[in-house]
Amino acid sequence: MSALLEAIDLVGGYGPVRVLHGLSFDVQPGEVVVILGANGAGKTTTLRALSGLLDDVKGSVKIEGEDVLGLRPDQIVRLGVAHVPQGRGTITDLTVEENLRLGAYVRRDADVQQDIEHWYSVFPRLGERREQPAGSMSGGEQQMLAIARALMSKPKLVLLDEPSLGLAPLVTRELFTRLGEINRTTGTAMLVVEQNANLALELAHRGYVLETGQIVAGGSASELKSDETVRKAYLGY
Amino acid sequence: MLIAALVAQVDNKFSEFLQFFFLGLGKGAVYATIALALVIIFRVSGMLNFAQGEMAMVSTYVTWGLWTKGLPLVAALILAMVLSFLGGAAIERVVIRPIERKARGNPLPVVIATIGLFLALNGAAPWIWDAEAKQFPYVFGSGSVSIAGASISTQTLGTLAVLVVEVALLWLLFQKTKVGLAMRGVASNSQSSALVGVPVGRMLMLGWGLAAAMGAVAGVLTVSLAFDNSLMAVPLIYAFAAATLGGFDSPVGAVVGGLTVGVVAELSAAYVGFIGEPLRLLPAFVLILVVLLVRPQGLFGKAQVSRV
Amino acid sequence: MTSGDGSVSARNVRARVFKIVGFLVLAVALYELPLQYDRSTVTKFTTVLCYALAALGLNLLTGFNGQISVGHGAFFGIGAYSAALLVSQRGWPAWATIVLGAVLAFVVGLIVGLPALRIRGVYLALVTLALATLFPAVIVRYSDVTGGTQGITLEGKQRLNSPQFARDAGITNSQWRYYIALVVAVVAFILVRNVVKSRVGRALIAIRDNETPAEVLGINVGVYKVLTFGISAMLAGVGGALFTFNNDGVAADVVDIQLSIILLVAVVIGGVATFAGPAIGAFLVVFLESFFPENLRGKAAPVVFGILLILLMMAAPGGILGLVKQQWAKLAQRFSRADQPSHVA
């Protein structure tokens, strides 16, 4: 059985600027994997490479054994990988409900409205604001919307780019609790890129450490938590 | 006696005014159609299509060609709309997209490309169909209806009706269909839309196709009995004035702007001595300049935060 | 410096010699040109110079300063009409009408440049396009003065004819006009080149590339942009005035929107933000026509230019000169690689 997602020897960047220097990692079905790393380590670029947003990339990305490098973002969504971009990527001119409906763009089944209601029950704030333009909501609400929108495509794997960015600590904690629940109840695998290592390692099963475009460490969440260098660099104790 | 004469005169003046007003409204409906096409393209790809008028002009030639081959007028127009749709989509895919991708936010290459398209289409039409003016009937006949003493042509009324139908169809498309939702998503945030599975490129082609098809309608309705390749040069400027006034991202603005520009141009040509027939364009130019200076987002558009 | 000062200066000397020889050849060619061709071809050469002047101005504005104008035909027209009117109705001497045409175009350019401080990019293109569409309408509206579509024809002494001393030297009217236009164009070319290579030019380019940092660096963006607009319009106006004298008159259909587009075509084909580009482009827009077979003349040119613009934007946004430079750089790189093992990664 092959991994849900497997990246092998990714090299890439933007024009002359190389950001990724040959990194390899994988995500198994149902797993939450975190990639830790400082600003500029290449975390966002890694996710962009996975979801087809990076033009300039070499190596190999496999989803369930199928090579997907070079596919467009919308084609990758159809293979079951959704991406919550950094800064939440709110489609500001659409209402909350329209954002969610657009999230189901690749689906052909009739249960879309039912699923929207489901996410309203998970994130009640979204239900209260369903007719509002998404751009008018607070940062935390927009993050929840972005996650719900990604999950509307019923993905096997969600890529989450710094979900805690710009959120108050309490809101972040709440958000990570929800993410854990979603993972347990739906079995959706997650690849989370995070600076808040404490929270991320609580959520994750496994993790990698990314430094200047290379994986420098990897292991189970508990191994990483007890690792001296990881603790010093990312956990701050 | 005196009073009766006075009343009659005022009455006369009023029905004359009404006549110009409706004439302007009819022309405004055409400008609104072109402005809507401009708005659709602006919303999906953030650019001004300077070739919109010439695309419509070519569509009009195509309609004329099909009609002279014996097709009924309406059938010819519908077929021309389909062909225009395909042509518009092809232009997006083959010409605009590669240039836009390469330009990385610099507007100059895309502006120049649409000017190139302008030039090529304008030059190609008399080459393909010869330079002679083509006879073409009013789509809605040349009859007229009397309203409050003013005689309103059936063409004017028909054009207004077409605008209403267009707006209704566009509203249905954008508000009630999945594709319409996806197009709005791309217009608002194309990357996020791609990340939920919307094929952005196809939406851009769809937007250009729609705009081109609407151009076919606008072109055919612009013709008064004969046309050549200069058909859309002036209406394009009016349409730009309309879209500027309404806001380049606002379909409602395009309609309101189009009708306003049509009426203002007609009334000022009729009543403001120094403007007269040759300077009809002056109000449009002043409008573009003033709106861009005072309220660049237009009446209904959203204020843009300048990206640094 | 690893390769040693000797070889560098040798290379410099060689480059300088090449340059001087090139300029000499060019100067002789430009001088000989009208003496070798018939009258109508010489008139066309002069037209090239008129367009080149306008394109030089447009390139300064759009290429170096980043303000897009699709309406330079209007400024060309202002120069053309002020020359035609002043000489035919007030009896001014030709040189004075050219100067005043330049001043008028400069002033109108400043006025149009003011709103351009707030209106940018595609929107400026829109405003200038509307201006260019409006201009011939204004000419037609005031037909009683401008002659409308009939235009103004210069008669007898109003024309810019070869003076006695030149005639004695065997210089015909069309040749005389060519030389006048050539002198003006060369002076304008040198001026623009010096401006662009100076501190002012660096400021213009900084503004084009990014306005905010330019402002932070203490460049008075507003003044620079408006002045550039004025100077750019002035060059177009001079081109227009000379155009009137070259053709013994002007008419409304000469200064329509097509002219504005043709000027843009000249700049783009030659090479945006280059010095020689506008002249090369102007030559092509005037002479390309004559390369077509007889039955296509007058029909094919706009189509070819339109498609050429599109293709250039797709493949070589730098225009012809850009392509040449690119190939040149490739060649040079290959040679330098052959010379020594390259340390380029």
mmCIF file of C-alpha atoms in Angstrom, chain C residues 31-266:
data_model
loop_
_atom_site.group_PDB
_atom_site.id
_atom_site.type_symbol
_atom_site.label_atom_id
_atom_site.label_comp_id
_atom_site.label_asym_id
_atom_site.label_seq_id
_atom_site.Cartn_x
_atom_site.Cartn_y
_atom_site.Cartn_z
ATOM 1 C CA TYR C 31 23.020 62.508 -45.584
ATOM 2 C CA GLU C 32 23.091 60.564 -48.850
ATOM 3 C CA LEU C 33 19.632 59.038 -48.524
ATOM 4 C CA PRO C 34 17.559 61.857 -50.112
ATOM 5 C CA LEU C 35 20.102 62.295 -52.884
ATOM 6 C CA GLN C 36 19.690 58.702 -54.020
ATOM 7 C CA TYR C 37 15.911 58.387 -54.237
ATOM 8 C CA ASP C 38 13.032 59.960 -56.107
ATOM 9 C CA ARG C 39 10.817 62.682 -54.675
ATOM 10 C CA SER C 40 7.997 60.524 -53.311
ATOM 11 C CA THR C 41 10.422 58.221 -51.529
ATOM 12 C CA VAL C 42 12.237 61.197 -50.001
ATOM 13 C CA THR C 43 8.885 62.514 -48.778
ATOM 14 C CA LYS C 44 8.364 59.123 -47.158
ATOM 15 C CA PHE C 45 11.773 59.334 -45.495
ATOM 16 C CA THR C 46 10.741 62.680 -44.058
ATOM 17 C CA THR C 47 7.497 61.131 -42.830
ATOM 18 C CA VAL C 48 9.622 58.522 -41.076
ATOM 19 C CA LEU C 49 11.500 61.326 -39.318
ATOM 20 C CA CYS C 50 8.242 63.012 -38.263
ATOM 21 C CA TYR C 51 6.892 59.753 -36.860
ATOM 22 C CA ALA C 52 10.238 59.002 -35.274
ATOM 23 C CA LEU C 53 10.100 62.320 -33.400
ATOM 24 C CA ALA C 54 6.643 61.524 -32.066
ATOM 25 C CA ALA C 55 7.639 57.948 -31.253
ATOM 26 C CA LEU C 56 10.751 59.244 -29.482
ATOM 27 C CA GLY C 57 8.464 61.343 -27.285
ATOM 28 C CA LEU C 58 6.048 58.488 -26.733
ATOM 29 C CA ASN C 59 8.911 56.183 -25.824
ATOM 30 C CA LEU C 60 10.202 58.698 -23.283
ATOM 31 C CA LEU C 61 6.770 58.740 -21.672
ATOM 32 C CA THR C 62 5.682 55.113 -21.957
ATOM 33 C CA GLY C 63 8.967 53.286 -22.237
ATOM 34 C CA PHE C 64 11.142 55.154 -19.781
ATOM 35 C CA ASN C 65 8.552 56.689 -17.482
ATOM 36 C CA GLY C 66 5.869 53.990 -17.592
ATOM 37 C CA GLN C 67 2.913 56.252 -18.394
ATOM 38 C CA ILE C 68 0.897 54.512 -21.092
ATOM 39 C CA SER C 69 -0.388 56.789 -23.849
ATOM 40 C CA VAL C 70 -2.568 55.555 -26.687
ATOM 41 C CA GLY C 71 -3.230 59.127 -27.709
ATOM 42 C CA HIS C 72 -0.062 60.680 -29.019
ATOM 43 C CA GLY C 73 -1.743 61.240 -32.363
ATOM 44 C CA ALA C 74 -3.600 64.107 -30.682
ATOM 45 C CA PHE C 75 -0.363 65.894 -29.752
ATOM 46 C CA PHE C 76 0.995 65.227 -33.228
ATOM 47 C CA GLY C 77 -2.225 66.764 -34.512
ATOM 48 C CA ILE C 78 -1.874 69.846 -32.316
ATOM 49 C CA GLY C 79 1.552 70.496 -33.789
ATOM 50 C CA ALA C 80 0.339 69.782 -37.314
ATOM 51 C CA TYR C 81 -2.674 72.075 -37.080
ATOM 52 C CA SER C 82 -1.007 74.951 -35.288
ATOM 53 C CA ALA C 83 1.665 74.988 -37.983
ATOM 54 C CA ALA C 84 -0.897 74.778 -40.783
ATOM 55 C CA LEU C 85 -3.152 77.467 -39.308
ATOM 56 C CA LEU C 86 -0.452 79.927 -38.325
ATOM 57 C CA VAL C 87 1.338 79.740 -41.622
ATOM 58 C CA SER C 88 -1.770 79.815 -43.788
ATOM 59 C CA GLN C 89 -3.874 82.337 -41.867
ATOM 60 C CA ARG C 90 -1.372 84.514 -39.994
ATOM 61 C CA GLY C 91 1.472 84.294 -42.426
ATOM 62 C CA TRP C 92 3.984 83.217 -39.810
ATOM 63 C CA PRO C 93 7.333 81.907 -40.985
ATOM 64 C CA ALA C 94 7.656 78.127 -40.908
ATOM 65 C CA TRP C 95 10.296 77.942 -38.161
ATOM 66 C CA ALA C 96 8.131 80.061 -35.858
ATOM 67 C CA THR C 97 5.088 77.859 -36.380
ATOM 68 C CA ILE C 98 7.148 74.781 -35.565
ATOM 69 C CA VAL C 99 8.325 76.410 -32.347
ATOM 70 C CA LEU C 100 4.841 77.500 -31.393
ATOM 71 C CA GLY C 101 3.426 74.100 -32.328
ATOM 72 C CA ALA C 102 5.969 72.570 -29.981
ATOM 73 C CA VAL C 103 5.081 74.996 -27.200
ATOM 74 C CA LEU C 104 1.352 74.391 -27.638
ATOM 75 C CA ALA C 105 1.779 70.625 -27.603
ATOM 76 C CA PHE C 106 3.999 70.995 -24.535
ATOM 77 C CA VAL C 107 1.329 72.996 -22.697
ATOM 78 C CA VAL C 108 -1.468 70.605 -23.655
ATOM 79 C CA GLY C 109 0.817 67.747 -22.646
ATOM 80 C CA LEU C 110 1.278 69.330 -19.227
ATOM 81 C CA ILE C 111 -2.484 69.711 -18.893
ATOM 82 C CA VAL C 112 -3.083 66.070 -19.813
ATOM 83 C CA GLY C 113 -0.184 65.083 -17.573
ATOM 84 C CA LEU C 114 -1.842 66.576 -14.516
ATOM 85 C CA PRO C 115 -4.724 64.091 -14.329
ATOM 86 C CA ALA C 116 -2.180 61.396 -15.193
ATOM 87 C CA LEU C 117 -0.792 61.907 -11.708
ATOM 88 C CA ARG C 118 -3.881 60.220 -10.361
ATOM 89 C CA ILE C 119 -4.889 58.114 -13.328
ATOM 90 C CA ARG C 120 -2.461 55.295 -14.007
ATOM 91 C CA GLY C 121 -1.763 52.204 -16.014
ATOM 92 C CA VAL C 122 -4.654 50.925 -18.080
ATOM 93 C CA TYR C 123 -6.836 53.841 -17.026
ATOM 94 C CA LEU C 124 -4.369 56.332 -18.426
ATOM 95 C CA ALA C 125 -4.370 54.289 -21.624
ATOM 96 C CA LEU C 126 -8.155 54.655 -21.645
ATOM 97 C CA VAL C 127 -8.110 58.435 -21.145
ATOM 98 C CA THR C 128 -5.542 58.937 -23.871
ATOM 99 C CA LEU C 129 -7.425 56.609 -26.219
ATOM 100 C CA ALA C 130 -10.551 58.704 -25.670
ATOM 101 C CA LEU C 131 -8.530 61.856 -26.264
ATOM 102 C CA ALA C 132 -7.206 60.493 -29.544
ATOM 103 C CA THR C 133 -10.720 59.556 -30.652
ATOM 104 C CA LEU C 134 -12.006 62.979 -29.679
ATOM 105 C CA PHE C 135 -9.299 65.007 -31.423
ATOM 106 C CA PRO C 136 -10.401 64.522 -35.052
ATOM 107 C CA ALA C 137 -13.979 65.234 -33.928
ATOM 108 C CA VAL C 138 -12.835 68.595 -32.595
ATOM 109 C CA ILE C 139 -11.167 69.312 -35.937
ATOM 110 C CA VAL C 140 -14.389 68.468 -37.757
ATOM 111 C CA ARG C 141 -16.479 70.458 -35.293
ATOM 112 C CA TYR C 142 -14.500 73.610 -36.056
ATOM 113 C CA SER C 143 -14.383 73.002 -39.792
ATOM 114 C CA ASP C 144 -14.794 76.701 -40.532
ATOM 115 C CA VAL C 145 -11.295 77.229 -39.136
ATOM 116 C CA THR C 146 -9.632 73.863 -39.694
ATOM 117 C CA GLY C 147 -11.152 72.914 -43.002
ATOM 118 C CA GLY C 148 -12.531 69.736 -41.413
ATOM 119 C CA THR C 149 -12.097 66.626 -43.513
ATOM 120 C CA GLN C 150 -10.996 68.774 -46.474
ATOM 121 C CA GLY C 151 -8.122 69.998 -44.366
ATOM 122 C CA ILE C 152 -5.770 72.874 -44.954
ATOM 123 C CA THR C 153 -3.559 73.076 -48.015
ATOM 124 C CA LEU C 154 -0.492 75.267 -47.972
ATOM 125 C CA GLU C 155 -0.022 77.371 -51.075
ATOM 126 C CA GLY C 156 2.893 79.200 -52.605
ATOM 127 C CA LYS C 157 5.030 80.990 -50.057
ATOM 128 C CA GLN C 158 3.335 79.210 -47.155
ATOM 129 C CA ARG C 159 5.187 76.067 -48.106
ATOM 130 C CA LEU C 160 8.513 75.129 -46.654
ATOM 131 C CA ASN C 161 10.551 75.259 -49.812
ATOM 132 C CA SER C 162 14.221 75.028 -50.485
ATOM 133 C CA PRO C 163 15.752 78.528 -50.096
ATOM 134 C CA GLN C 164 17.822 80.089 -52.860
ATOM 135 C CA PHE C 165 21.254 79.106 -51.524
ATOM 136 C CA ALA C 166 20.194 75.483 -51.163
ATOM 137 C CA ARG C 167 18.546 75.490 -54.535
ATOM 138 C CA ASP C 168 21.784 76.743 -55.995
ATOM 139 C CA ALA C 169 23.425 73.721 -54.455
ATOM 140 C CA GLY C 170 20.870 71.553 -56.240
ATOM 141 C CA ILE C 171 18.730 70.708 -53.216
ATOM 142 C CA THR C 172 15.082 70.210 -54.090
ATOM 143 C CA ASN C 173 12.137 71.103 -51.867
ATOM 144 C CA SER C 174 11.590 67.557 -50.648
ATOM 145 C CA GLN C 175 15.297 67.149 -49.923
ATOM 146 C CA TRP C 176 15.364 70.446 -48.035
ATOM 147 C CA ARG C 177 12.437 69.321 -45.885
ATOM 148 C CA TYR C 178 14.175 66.037 -45.250
ATOM 149 C CA TYR C 179 17.317 67.782 -44.024
ATOM 150 C CA ILE C 180 15.352 70.143 -41.780
ATOM 151 C CA ALA C 181 13.500 67.209 -40.254
ATOM 152 C CA LEU C 182 16.739 65.260 -39.945
ATOM 153 C CA VAL C 183 18.462 68.062 -38.032
ATOM 154 C CA VAL C 184 15.500 68.468 -35.694
ATOM 155 C CA ALA C 185 15.245 64.703 -35.162
ATOM 156 C CA VAL C 186 18.970 64.329 -34.468
ATOM 157 C CA VAL C 187 18.926 67.197 -31.984
ATOM 158 C CA ALA C 188 15.850 65.726 -30.282
ATOM 159 C CA PHE C 189 17.434 62.284 -30.230
ATOM 160 C CA ILE C 190 20.603 63.581 -28.591
ATOM 161 C CA LEU C 191 18.618 65.599 -26.068
ATOM 162 C CA VAL C 192 16.430 62.651 -25.089
ATOM 163 C CA ARG C 193 19.423 60.366 -24.882
ATOM 164 C CA ASN C 194 21.293 62.749 -22.626
ATOM 165 C CA VAL C 195 18.258 63.315 -20.433
ATOM 166 C CA VAL C 196 17.626 59.599 -20.032
ATOM 167 C CA LYS C 197 21.280 58.875 -19.262
ATOM 168 C CA SER C 198 21.407 61.649 -16.670
ATOM 169 C CA ARG C 199 20.217 61.761 -13.081
ATOM 170 C CA VAL C 200 16.827 62.909 -14.359
ATOM 171 C CA GLY C 201 16.569 59.817 -16.527
ATOM 172 C CA ARG C 202 17.402 57.528 -13.633
ATOM 173 C CA ALA C 203 14.634 59.251 -11.695
ATOM 174 C CA LEU C 204 12.180 58.654 -14.549
ATOM 175 C CA ILE C 205 13.051 54.977 -14.661
ATOM 176 C CA ALA C 206 12.863 54.681 -10.889
ATOM 177 C CA ILE C 207 9.374 56.156 -11.026
ATOM 178 C CA ARG C 208 8.360 53.706 -13.746
ATOM 179 C CA ASP C 209 9.651 50.714 -11.829
ATOM 180 C CA ASN C 210 8.147 51.684 -8.517
ATOM 181 C CA GLU C 211 6.726 55.000 -7.538
ATOM 182 C CA THR C 212 6.688 54.729 -3.778
ATOM 183 C CA PRO C 213 10.392 54.045 -3.194
ATOM 184 C CA ALA C 214 11.173 56.738 -5.777
ATOM 185 C CA GLU C 215 9.199 59.138 -3.650
ATOM 186 C CA VAL C 216 11.011 58.031 -0.542
ATOM 187 C CA LEU C 217 14.339 58.673 -2.258
ATOM 188 C CA GLY C 218 13.306 62.300 -2.540
ATOM 189 C CA ILE C 219 12.344 62.288 -6.200
ATOM 190 C CA ASN C 220 9.518 64.723 -6.806
ATOM 191 C CA VAL C 221 7.413 62.200 -8.655
ATOM 192 C CA GLY C 222 4.656 64.618 -9.621
ATOM 193 C CA VAL C 223 6.898 67.215 -11.220
ATOM 194 C CA TYR C 224 8.861 64.584 -13.122
ATOM 195 C CA LYS C 225 5.779 62.848 -14.450
ATOM 196 C CA VAL C 226 4.029 66.013 -15.596
ATOM 197 C CA LEU C 227 7.173 67.415 -17.211
ATOM 198 C CA THR C 228 7.803 64.125 -18.982
ATOM 199 C CA PHE C 229 4.281 64.239 -20.329
ATOM 200 C CA GLY C 230 4.843 67.788 -21.557
ATOM 201 C CA ILE C 231 8.179 67.045 -23.233
ATOM 202 C CA SER C 232 6.814 63.871 -24.754
ATOM 203 C CA ALA C 233 3.848 65.764 -26.191
ATOM 204 C CA MET C 234 6.185 68.502 -27.408
ATOM 205 C CA LEU C 235 8.235 66.036 -29.444
ATOM 206 C CA ALA C 236 5.033 64.685 -30.968
ATOM 207 C CA GLY C 237 3.983 68.266 -31.726
ATOM 208 C CA VAL C 238 7.248 69.038 -33.494
ATOM 209 C CA GLY C 239 6.815 65.860 -35.523
ATOM 210 C CA GLY C 240 3.309 66.981 -36.428
ATOM 211 C CA ALA C 241 4.404 70.478 -37.471
ATOM 212 C CA LEU C 242 7.118 69.064 -39.710
ATOM 213 C CA PHE C 243 4.584 66.602 -41.079
ATOM 214 C CA THR C 244 2.363 69.488 -42.183
ATOM 215 C CA PHE C 245 5.220 71.106 -44.078
ATOM 216 C CA ASN C 246 6.302 67.818 -45.585
ATOM 217 C CA ASN C 247 2.815 67.265 -47.000
ATOM 218 C CA ASP C 248 1.941 70.899 -47.751
ATOM 219 C CA GLY C 249 -1.027 70.633 -45.440
ATOM 220 C CA VAL C 250 -3.018 68.454 -43.081
ATOM 221 C CA ALA C 251 -6.550 67.018 -42.824
ATOM 222 C CA ALA C 252 -8.669 65.504 -40.065
ATOM 223 C CA ASP C 253 -8.259 61.911 -41.211
ATOM 224 C CA VAL C 254 -4.472 62.175 -40.895
ATOM 225 C CA VAL C 255 -4.684 62.649 -37.139
ATOM 226 C CA ASP C 256 -7.269 59.998 -36.264
ATOM 227 C CA ILE C 257 -6.972 57.174 -33.774
ATOM 228 C CA GLN C 258 -5.064 55.069 -36.312
ATOM 229 C CA LEU C 259 -2.165 57.531 -36.086
ATOM 230 C CA SER C 260 -1.987 57.176 -32.316
ATOM 231 C CA ILE C 261 -1.932 53.425 -32.682
ATOM 232 C CA ILE C 262 0.678 53.588 -35.437
ATOM 233 C CA LEU C 263 2.948 55.617 -33.148
ATOM 234 C CA LEU C 264 2.528 53.043 -30.415
ATOM 235 C CA VAL C 265 3.266 50.331 -32.967
ATOM 236 C CA ALA C 266 6.463 52.135 -33.935
#
